[in-house]
Coordinates of C-alpha atoms in Angstrom, one line a residue:
X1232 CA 0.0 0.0 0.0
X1233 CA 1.4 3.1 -1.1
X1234 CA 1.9 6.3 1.1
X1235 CA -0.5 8.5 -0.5
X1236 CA -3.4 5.6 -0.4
X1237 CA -2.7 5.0 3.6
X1238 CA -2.7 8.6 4.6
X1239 CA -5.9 9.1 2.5
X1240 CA -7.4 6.1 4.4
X1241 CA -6.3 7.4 7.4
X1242 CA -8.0 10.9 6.9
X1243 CA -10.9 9.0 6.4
X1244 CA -10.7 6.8 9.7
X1245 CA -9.0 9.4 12.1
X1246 CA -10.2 12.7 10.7
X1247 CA -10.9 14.9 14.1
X1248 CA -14.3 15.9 12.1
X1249 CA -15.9 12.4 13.3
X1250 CA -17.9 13.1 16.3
X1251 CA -17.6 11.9 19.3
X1252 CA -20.6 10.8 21.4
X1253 CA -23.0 13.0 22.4
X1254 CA -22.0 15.4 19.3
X1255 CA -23.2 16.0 16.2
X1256 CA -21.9 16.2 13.1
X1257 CA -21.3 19.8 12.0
X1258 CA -22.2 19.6 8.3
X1259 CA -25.2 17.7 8.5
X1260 CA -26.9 18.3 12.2
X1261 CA -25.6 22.1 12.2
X1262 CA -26.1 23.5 8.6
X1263 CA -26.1 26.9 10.3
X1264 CA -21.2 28.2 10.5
X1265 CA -20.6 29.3 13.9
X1266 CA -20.4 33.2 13.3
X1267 CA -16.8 34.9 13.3
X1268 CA -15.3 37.7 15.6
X1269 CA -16.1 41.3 14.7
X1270 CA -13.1 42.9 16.2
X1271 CA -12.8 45.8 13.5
X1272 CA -16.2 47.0 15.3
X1273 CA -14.1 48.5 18.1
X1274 CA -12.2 50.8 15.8
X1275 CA -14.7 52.2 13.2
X1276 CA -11.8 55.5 13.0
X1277 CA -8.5 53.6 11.7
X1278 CA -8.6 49.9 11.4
X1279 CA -12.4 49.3 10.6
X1280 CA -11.7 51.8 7.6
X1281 CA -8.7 49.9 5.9
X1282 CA -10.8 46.5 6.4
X1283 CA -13.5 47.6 5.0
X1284 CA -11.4 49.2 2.6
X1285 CA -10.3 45.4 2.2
X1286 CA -6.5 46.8 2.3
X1287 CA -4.0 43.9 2.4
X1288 CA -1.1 43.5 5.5
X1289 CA 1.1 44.8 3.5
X1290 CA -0.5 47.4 1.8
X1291 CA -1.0 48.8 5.3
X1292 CA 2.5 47.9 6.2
X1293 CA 3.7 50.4 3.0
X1294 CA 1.0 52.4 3.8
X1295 CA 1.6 53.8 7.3
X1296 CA 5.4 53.4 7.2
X1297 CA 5.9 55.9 4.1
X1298 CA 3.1 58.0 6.0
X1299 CA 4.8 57.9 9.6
X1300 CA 8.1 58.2 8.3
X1301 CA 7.9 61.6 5.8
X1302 CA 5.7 63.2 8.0
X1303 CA 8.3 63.0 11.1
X1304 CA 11.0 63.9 8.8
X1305 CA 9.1 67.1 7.4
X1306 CA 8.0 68.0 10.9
X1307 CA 10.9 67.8 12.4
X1308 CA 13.0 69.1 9.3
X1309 CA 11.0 72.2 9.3
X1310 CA 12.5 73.5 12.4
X1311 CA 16.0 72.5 11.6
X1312 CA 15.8 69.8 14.0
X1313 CA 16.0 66.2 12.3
X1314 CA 19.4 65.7 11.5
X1315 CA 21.7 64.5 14.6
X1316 CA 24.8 67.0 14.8
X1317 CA 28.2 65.7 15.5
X1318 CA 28.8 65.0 18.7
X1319 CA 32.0 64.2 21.0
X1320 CA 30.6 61.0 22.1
X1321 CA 30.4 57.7 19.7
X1322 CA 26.7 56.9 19.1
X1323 CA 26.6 53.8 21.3
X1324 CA 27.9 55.8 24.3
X1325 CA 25.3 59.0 23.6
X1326 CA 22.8 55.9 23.5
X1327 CA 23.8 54.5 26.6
X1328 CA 23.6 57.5 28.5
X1329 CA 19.8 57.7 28.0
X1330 CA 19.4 53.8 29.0
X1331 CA 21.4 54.5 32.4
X1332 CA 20.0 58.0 32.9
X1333 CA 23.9 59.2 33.3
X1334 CA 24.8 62.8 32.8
X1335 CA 27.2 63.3 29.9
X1336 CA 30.3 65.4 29.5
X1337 CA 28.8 66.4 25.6
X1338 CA 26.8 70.0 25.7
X1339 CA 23.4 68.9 24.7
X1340 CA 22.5 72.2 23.0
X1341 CA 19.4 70.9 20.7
X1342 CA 17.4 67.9 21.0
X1343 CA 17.2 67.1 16.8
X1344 CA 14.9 63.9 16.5
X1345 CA 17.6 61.8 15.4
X1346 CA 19.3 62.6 18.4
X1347 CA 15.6 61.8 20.9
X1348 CA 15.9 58.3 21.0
X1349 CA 13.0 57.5 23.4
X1350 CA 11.0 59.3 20.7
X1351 CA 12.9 57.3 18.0
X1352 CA 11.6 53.7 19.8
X1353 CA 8.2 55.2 20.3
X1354 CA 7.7 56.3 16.6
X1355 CA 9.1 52.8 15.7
X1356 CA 6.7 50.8 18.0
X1357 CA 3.7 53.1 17.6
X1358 CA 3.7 51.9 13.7
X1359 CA 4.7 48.4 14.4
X1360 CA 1.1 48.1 17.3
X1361 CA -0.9 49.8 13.9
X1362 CA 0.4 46.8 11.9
X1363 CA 0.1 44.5 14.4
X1364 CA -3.0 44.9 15.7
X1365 CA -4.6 45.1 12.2
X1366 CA -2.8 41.6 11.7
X1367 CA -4.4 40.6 15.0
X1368 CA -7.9 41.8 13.7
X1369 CA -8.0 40.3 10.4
X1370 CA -6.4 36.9 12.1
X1371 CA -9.3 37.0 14.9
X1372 CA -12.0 37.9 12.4
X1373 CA -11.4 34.6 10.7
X1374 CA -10.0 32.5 13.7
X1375 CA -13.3 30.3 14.3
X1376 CA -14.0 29.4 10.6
X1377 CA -10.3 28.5 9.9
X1378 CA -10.2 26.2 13.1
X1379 CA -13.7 24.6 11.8
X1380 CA -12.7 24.1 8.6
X1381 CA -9.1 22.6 10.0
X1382 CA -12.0 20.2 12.0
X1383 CA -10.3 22.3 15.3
X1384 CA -13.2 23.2 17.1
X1385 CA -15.0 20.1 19.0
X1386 CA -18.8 21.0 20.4
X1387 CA -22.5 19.6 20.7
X1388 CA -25.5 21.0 20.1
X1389 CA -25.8 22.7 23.1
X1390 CA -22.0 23.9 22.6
X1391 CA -23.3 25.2 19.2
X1392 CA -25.9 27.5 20.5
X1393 CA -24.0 28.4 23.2
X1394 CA -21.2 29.1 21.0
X1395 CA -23.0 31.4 18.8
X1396 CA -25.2 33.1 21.2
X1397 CA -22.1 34.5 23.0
X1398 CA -20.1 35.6 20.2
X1399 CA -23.4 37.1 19.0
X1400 CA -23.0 38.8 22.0
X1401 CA -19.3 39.7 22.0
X1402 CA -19.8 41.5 18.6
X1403 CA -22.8 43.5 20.3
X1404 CA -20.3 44.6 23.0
X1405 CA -17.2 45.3 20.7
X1406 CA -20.1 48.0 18.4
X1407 CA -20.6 49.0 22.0
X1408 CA -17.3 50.0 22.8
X1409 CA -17.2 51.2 18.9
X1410 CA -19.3 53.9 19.9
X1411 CA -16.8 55.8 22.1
X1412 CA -13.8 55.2 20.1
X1413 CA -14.3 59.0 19.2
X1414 CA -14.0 60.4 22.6
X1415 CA -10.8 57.2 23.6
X1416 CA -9.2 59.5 21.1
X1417 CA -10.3 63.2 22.2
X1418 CA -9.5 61.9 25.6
X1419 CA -5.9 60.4 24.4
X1420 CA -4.4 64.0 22.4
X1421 CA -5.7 65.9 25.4
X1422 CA -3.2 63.5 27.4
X1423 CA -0.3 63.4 25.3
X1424 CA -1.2 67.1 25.1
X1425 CA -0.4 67.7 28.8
X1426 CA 2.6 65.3 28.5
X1427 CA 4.2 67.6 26.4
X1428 CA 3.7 70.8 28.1
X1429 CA 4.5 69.1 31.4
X1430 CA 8.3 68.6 30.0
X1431 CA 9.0 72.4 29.7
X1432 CA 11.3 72.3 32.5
X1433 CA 12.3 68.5 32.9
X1434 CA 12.6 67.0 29.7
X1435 CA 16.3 64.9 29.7
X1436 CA 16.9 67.2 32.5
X1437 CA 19.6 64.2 33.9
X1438 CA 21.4 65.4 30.6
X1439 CA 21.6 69.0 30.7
X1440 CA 18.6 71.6 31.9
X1441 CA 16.4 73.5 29.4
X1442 CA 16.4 71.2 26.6
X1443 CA 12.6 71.5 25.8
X1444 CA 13.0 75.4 23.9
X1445 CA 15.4 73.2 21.4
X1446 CA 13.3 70.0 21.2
X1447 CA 12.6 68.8 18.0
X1448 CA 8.8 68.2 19.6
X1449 CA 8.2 71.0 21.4
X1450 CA 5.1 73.1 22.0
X1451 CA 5.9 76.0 23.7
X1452 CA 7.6 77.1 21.2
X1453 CA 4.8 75.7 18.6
X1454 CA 6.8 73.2 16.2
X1455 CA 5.0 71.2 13.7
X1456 CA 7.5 68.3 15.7
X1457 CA 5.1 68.9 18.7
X1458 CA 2.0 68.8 16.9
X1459 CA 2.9 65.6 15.2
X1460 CA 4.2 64.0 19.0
X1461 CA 1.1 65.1 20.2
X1462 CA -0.5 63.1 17.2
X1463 CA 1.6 59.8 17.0
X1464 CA 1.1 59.6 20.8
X1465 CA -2.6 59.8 21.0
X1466 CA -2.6 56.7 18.2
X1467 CA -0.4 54.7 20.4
X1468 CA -2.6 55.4 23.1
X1469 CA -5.6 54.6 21.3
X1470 CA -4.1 51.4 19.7
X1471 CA -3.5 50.1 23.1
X1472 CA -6.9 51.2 24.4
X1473 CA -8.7 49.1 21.2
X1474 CA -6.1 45.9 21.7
X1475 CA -6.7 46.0 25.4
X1476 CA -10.9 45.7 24.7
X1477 CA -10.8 43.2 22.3
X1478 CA -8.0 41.1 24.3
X1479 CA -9.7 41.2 27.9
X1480 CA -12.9 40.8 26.1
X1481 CA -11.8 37.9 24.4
X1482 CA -9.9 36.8 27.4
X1483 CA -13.4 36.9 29.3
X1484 CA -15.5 34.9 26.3
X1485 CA -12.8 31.6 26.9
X1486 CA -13.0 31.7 30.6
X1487 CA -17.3 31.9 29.9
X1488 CA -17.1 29.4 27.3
X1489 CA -14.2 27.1 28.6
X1490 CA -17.3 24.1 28.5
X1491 CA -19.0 24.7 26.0
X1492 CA -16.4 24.0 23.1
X1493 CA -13.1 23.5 22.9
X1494 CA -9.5 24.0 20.4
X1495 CA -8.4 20.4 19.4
X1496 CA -4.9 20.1 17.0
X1497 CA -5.9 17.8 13.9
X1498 CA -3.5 14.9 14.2
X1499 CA -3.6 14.8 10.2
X1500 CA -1.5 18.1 10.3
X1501 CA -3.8 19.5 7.1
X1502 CA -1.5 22.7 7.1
X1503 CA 1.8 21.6 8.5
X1504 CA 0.9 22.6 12.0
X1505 CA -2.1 20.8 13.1
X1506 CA -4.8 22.9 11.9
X1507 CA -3.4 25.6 13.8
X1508 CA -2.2 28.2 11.4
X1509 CA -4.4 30.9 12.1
X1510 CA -3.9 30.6 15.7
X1511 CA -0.4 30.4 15.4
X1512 CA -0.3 33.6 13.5
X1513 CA -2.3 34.8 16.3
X1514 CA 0.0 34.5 18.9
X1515 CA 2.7 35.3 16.9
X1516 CA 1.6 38.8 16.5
X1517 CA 0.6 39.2 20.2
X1518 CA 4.6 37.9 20.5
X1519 CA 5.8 40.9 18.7
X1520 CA 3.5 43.0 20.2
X1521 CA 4.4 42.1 24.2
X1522 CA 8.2 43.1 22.9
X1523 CA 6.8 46.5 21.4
X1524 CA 4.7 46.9 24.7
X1525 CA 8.1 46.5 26.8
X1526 CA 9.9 48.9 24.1
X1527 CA 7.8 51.1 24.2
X1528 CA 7.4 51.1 28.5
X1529 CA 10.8 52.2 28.3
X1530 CA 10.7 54.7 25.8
X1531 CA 7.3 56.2 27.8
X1532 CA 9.2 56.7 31.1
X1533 CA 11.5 59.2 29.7
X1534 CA 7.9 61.6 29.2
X1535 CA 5.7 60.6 32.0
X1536 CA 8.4 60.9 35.1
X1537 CA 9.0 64.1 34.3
X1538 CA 5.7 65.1 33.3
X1539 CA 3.6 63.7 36.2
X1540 CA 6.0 62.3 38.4
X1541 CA 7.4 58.6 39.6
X1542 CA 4.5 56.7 41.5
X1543 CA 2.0 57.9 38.9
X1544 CA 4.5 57.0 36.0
X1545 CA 5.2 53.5 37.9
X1546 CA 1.5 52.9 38.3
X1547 CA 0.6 53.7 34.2
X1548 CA 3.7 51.3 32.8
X1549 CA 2.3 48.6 35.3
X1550 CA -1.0 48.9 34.0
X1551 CA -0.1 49.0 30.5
X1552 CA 2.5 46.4 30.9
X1553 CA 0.2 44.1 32.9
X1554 CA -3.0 44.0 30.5
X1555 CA -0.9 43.1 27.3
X1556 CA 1.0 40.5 29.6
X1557 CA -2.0 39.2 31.1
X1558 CA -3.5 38.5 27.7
X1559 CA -1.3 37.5 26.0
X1560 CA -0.6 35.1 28.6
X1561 CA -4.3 33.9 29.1
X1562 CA -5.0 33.3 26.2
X1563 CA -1.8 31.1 25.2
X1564 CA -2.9 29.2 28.9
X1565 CA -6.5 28.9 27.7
X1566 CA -5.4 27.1 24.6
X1567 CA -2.5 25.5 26.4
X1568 CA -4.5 23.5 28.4
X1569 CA -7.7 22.7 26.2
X1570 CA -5.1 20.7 23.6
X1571 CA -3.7 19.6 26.9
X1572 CA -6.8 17.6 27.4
X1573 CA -7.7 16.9 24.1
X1574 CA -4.2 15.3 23.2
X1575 CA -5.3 13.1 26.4
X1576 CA -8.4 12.2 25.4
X1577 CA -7.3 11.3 22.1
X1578 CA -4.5 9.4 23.6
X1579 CA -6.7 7.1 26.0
X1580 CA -9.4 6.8 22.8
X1581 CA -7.0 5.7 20.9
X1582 CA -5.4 2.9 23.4
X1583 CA -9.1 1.6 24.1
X1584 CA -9.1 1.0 20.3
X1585 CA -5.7 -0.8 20.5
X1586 CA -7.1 -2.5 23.5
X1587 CA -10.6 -3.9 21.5
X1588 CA -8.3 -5.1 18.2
X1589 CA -5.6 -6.6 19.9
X1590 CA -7.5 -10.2 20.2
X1591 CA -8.1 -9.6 16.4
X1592 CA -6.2 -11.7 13.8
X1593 CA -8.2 -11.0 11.1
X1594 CA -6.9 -8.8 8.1
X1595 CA -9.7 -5.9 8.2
X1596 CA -8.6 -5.7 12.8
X1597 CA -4.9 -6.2 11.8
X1598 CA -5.3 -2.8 9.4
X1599 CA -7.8 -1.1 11.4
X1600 CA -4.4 -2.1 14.6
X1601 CA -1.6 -0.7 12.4
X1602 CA -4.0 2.6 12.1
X1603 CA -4.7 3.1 15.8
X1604 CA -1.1 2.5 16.5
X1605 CA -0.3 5.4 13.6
X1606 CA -2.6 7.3 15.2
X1607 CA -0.8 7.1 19.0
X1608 CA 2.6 8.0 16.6
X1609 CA 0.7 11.5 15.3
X1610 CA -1.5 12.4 18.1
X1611 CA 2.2 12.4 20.0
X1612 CA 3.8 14.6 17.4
X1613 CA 1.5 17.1 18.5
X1614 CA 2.9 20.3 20.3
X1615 CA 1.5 21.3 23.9
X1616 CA 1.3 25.1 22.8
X1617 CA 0.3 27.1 19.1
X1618 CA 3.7 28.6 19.3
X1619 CA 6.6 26.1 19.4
X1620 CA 8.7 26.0 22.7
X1621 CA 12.1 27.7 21.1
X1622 CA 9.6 30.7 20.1
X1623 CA 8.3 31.1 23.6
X1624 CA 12.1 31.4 24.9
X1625 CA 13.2 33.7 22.1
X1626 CA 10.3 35.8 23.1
X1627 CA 11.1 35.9 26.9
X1628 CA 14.5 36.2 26.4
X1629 CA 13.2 39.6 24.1
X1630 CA 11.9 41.3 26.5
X1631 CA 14.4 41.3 29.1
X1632 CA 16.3 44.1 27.6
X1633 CA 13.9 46.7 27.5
X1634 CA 12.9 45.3 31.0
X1635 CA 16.0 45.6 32.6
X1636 CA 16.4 49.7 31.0
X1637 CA 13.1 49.9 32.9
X1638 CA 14.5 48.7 36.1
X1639 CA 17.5 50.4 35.9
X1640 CA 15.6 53.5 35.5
X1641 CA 13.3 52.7 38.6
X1642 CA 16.3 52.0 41.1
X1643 CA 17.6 55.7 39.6
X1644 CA 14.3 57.6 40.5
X1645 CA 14.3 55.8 44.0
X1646 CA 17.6 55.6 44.9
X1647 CA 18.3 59.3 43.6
X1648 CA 19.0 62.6 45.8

């Protein structure tokens, strides 16, 4: 028997599609597709616009970097200020002073944007959380009829209507939230409004005083640098205002629904990783987003300490910090476990079948034996997590950077006179 023809029979015999008892088969007892996520609903101002402009990932990606990157340069270009002069100190040591906070023996007489690197990580992250949160959208907005069609979703009846009728309700609550998108906005230039004028007399003050009436963003004097800080900040904001809603929502409708149906891996491996490659997309992206969350933590303290002081600067990173963390890290638990159990119940399934054919001597038991036992050798290839292992280290081991600048920066405004 050739390759090809077993692994066609065995699609047929061990397809995860098959229902177990007690469920019902989704294409002929439920006709009716469990409905989809509706996470652009939360962002009818940006990201519901270029979906329903059906604008590709990386026509967005071209989109907003050429945007982000010729209006900073303009902005900052009109007042002279873009271009880094020459300095005394190498790059990597000017760099190094703002990670350790240290006071340099370089005049700091202009702060050109080239030269703000806080403002330089922030403009980098702020476009990478657009593109990454679009990415997470269009990946969540197509997450439930992936998995079903990858036969990665297992539910009854009941599950089924329970299924539907929440995310019915989920999309209700995300137009909700849709609705005062408008004022999250208002409510996040009026912020980074403040932010800015707050820095008049502090801004890199470890470096040298009175920096702010030679800052590339300043508003007082009005630069078009400031305006466009003002600008770039309030989309950050905003971005992680809609990611948080849709996450802790989302977060929420697992824990509710943690019964009711559940994420299975396909032991056929239809797409080279177990049905699983939306998901694993999914996760991916929240990956890159946690390292652009830490980034940009770092990059934020340099604004809000000076602006509105330490405990209030500490308490906004935590917050920040802990809602993308807590996410990203329920959510990679909620599936963590569910194929957890599944790959446990398909395991013992599986040996009771070995178990039942083994007094078999008979051609059609011997076959059906040889397929149960190639079923334990695939149901064990499966991975306990959408993301493999090495990804989840390389992803930790990210973040500690940007962590430890943050904590070096928190002993300094503690420990300082």
């Amino acid at each position: 028997m050739s390759h090809d023809s077993t692994k066609r029979g065995m699609n047929k015999i061990i397809s995860p599609r098959t229902p177990a008892e007690g469920e019902h088969a989704v294409e002929e007892a439920t006709p009716e597709r469990i409905p989809d996520l509706e996470p652009f609903a939360v962002d009818p101002l940006f990201l519901g616009r270029l979906h329903a402009g059906k604008v590709s990932q990386g026509w967005a990606a071209a989109i907003v970097g050429v945007v982000a990157a010729l209006t900073v340069i303009w902005a900052a270009g009109a007042s002279g200020l873009f271009l880094q002069a020459k300095t005394a100190d190498p790059f990597w040591v000017d760099v190094w002073n703002f990670v350790i906070r240290a006071e340099s023996d370089n005049p700091y007489n202009g702060m050109p944007y080239l030269r703000d690197y806080p403002s330089i990580v922030l403009t980098f992250t702020i476009v990478a959380s657009v593109l990454l949160v679009y990415a997470l959208y269009q990946g969540a907005s197509r997450l439930h009829s992936d998995m079903e069609a990858s036969g990665c979703i297992k539910y009854n009846e009941a599950g089924r209507r329970a299924l539907t009728g929440a995310v019915n309700a989920v999309n209700q609550r995300l137009q909700r939230w849709g609705k005062l998108s408008p004022i999250a906005l208002i409510l996040a230039l009026g912020f980074t409004t403040l932010t800015n004028l707050g820095l008049q007399s502090e801004l890199f003050s470890f470096l040298v005083p009175g920096l702010y009436e030679n800052w590339w963003a300043s508003l007082s004097p009005l630069r078009a640098g400031g305006i466009l800080w003002v600008v770039f900040g309030a989309i950050g904001i905003y971005m992680v205002y809609i990611e948080a809603v849709v996450g802790l929502t989302y977060v929420a409708f697992l824990k509710r629904l943690k019964n009711d149906y559940q994420f299975r891996a396909n032991m056929v491996n239809p797409d080279g990783f177990f049905g699983w490659l939306r998901l694993r997309q999914l996760i991916t992206n929240m990956q890159a987003g946690a390292l652009c969350t830490m980034l940009s933590a770092w990059a934020l303290s340099f604004f809000l300490e000076p602006a509105m002081g330490t405990i209030a600067t500490a308490a906004i990173l935590a917050i920040f910090i802990g809602i993308v963390l807590y996410v990203f890290s329920a959510v990679n638990g909620n599936f963590r476990r569910q194929v957890r159990r599944d790959k446990q119940a398909q395991t013992e399934s599986v040996a009771e079948d070995i178990a039942a054919l083994s007094t078999r001597s008979d051609t059609e038991g011997l076959l059906a034996l040889l397929v149960s036992y190639q079923k334990l050798e695939h149901i064990s290839k499966i991975p306990a997590t959408p993301i493999r292992q090495r990804w989840l280290v390389a992803a930790a081991l990210s973040i500690l950077g940007p962590l430890s600048a943050i904590v070096i920066q928190v002993v300094k405004y503690f420990t300082s006179s």
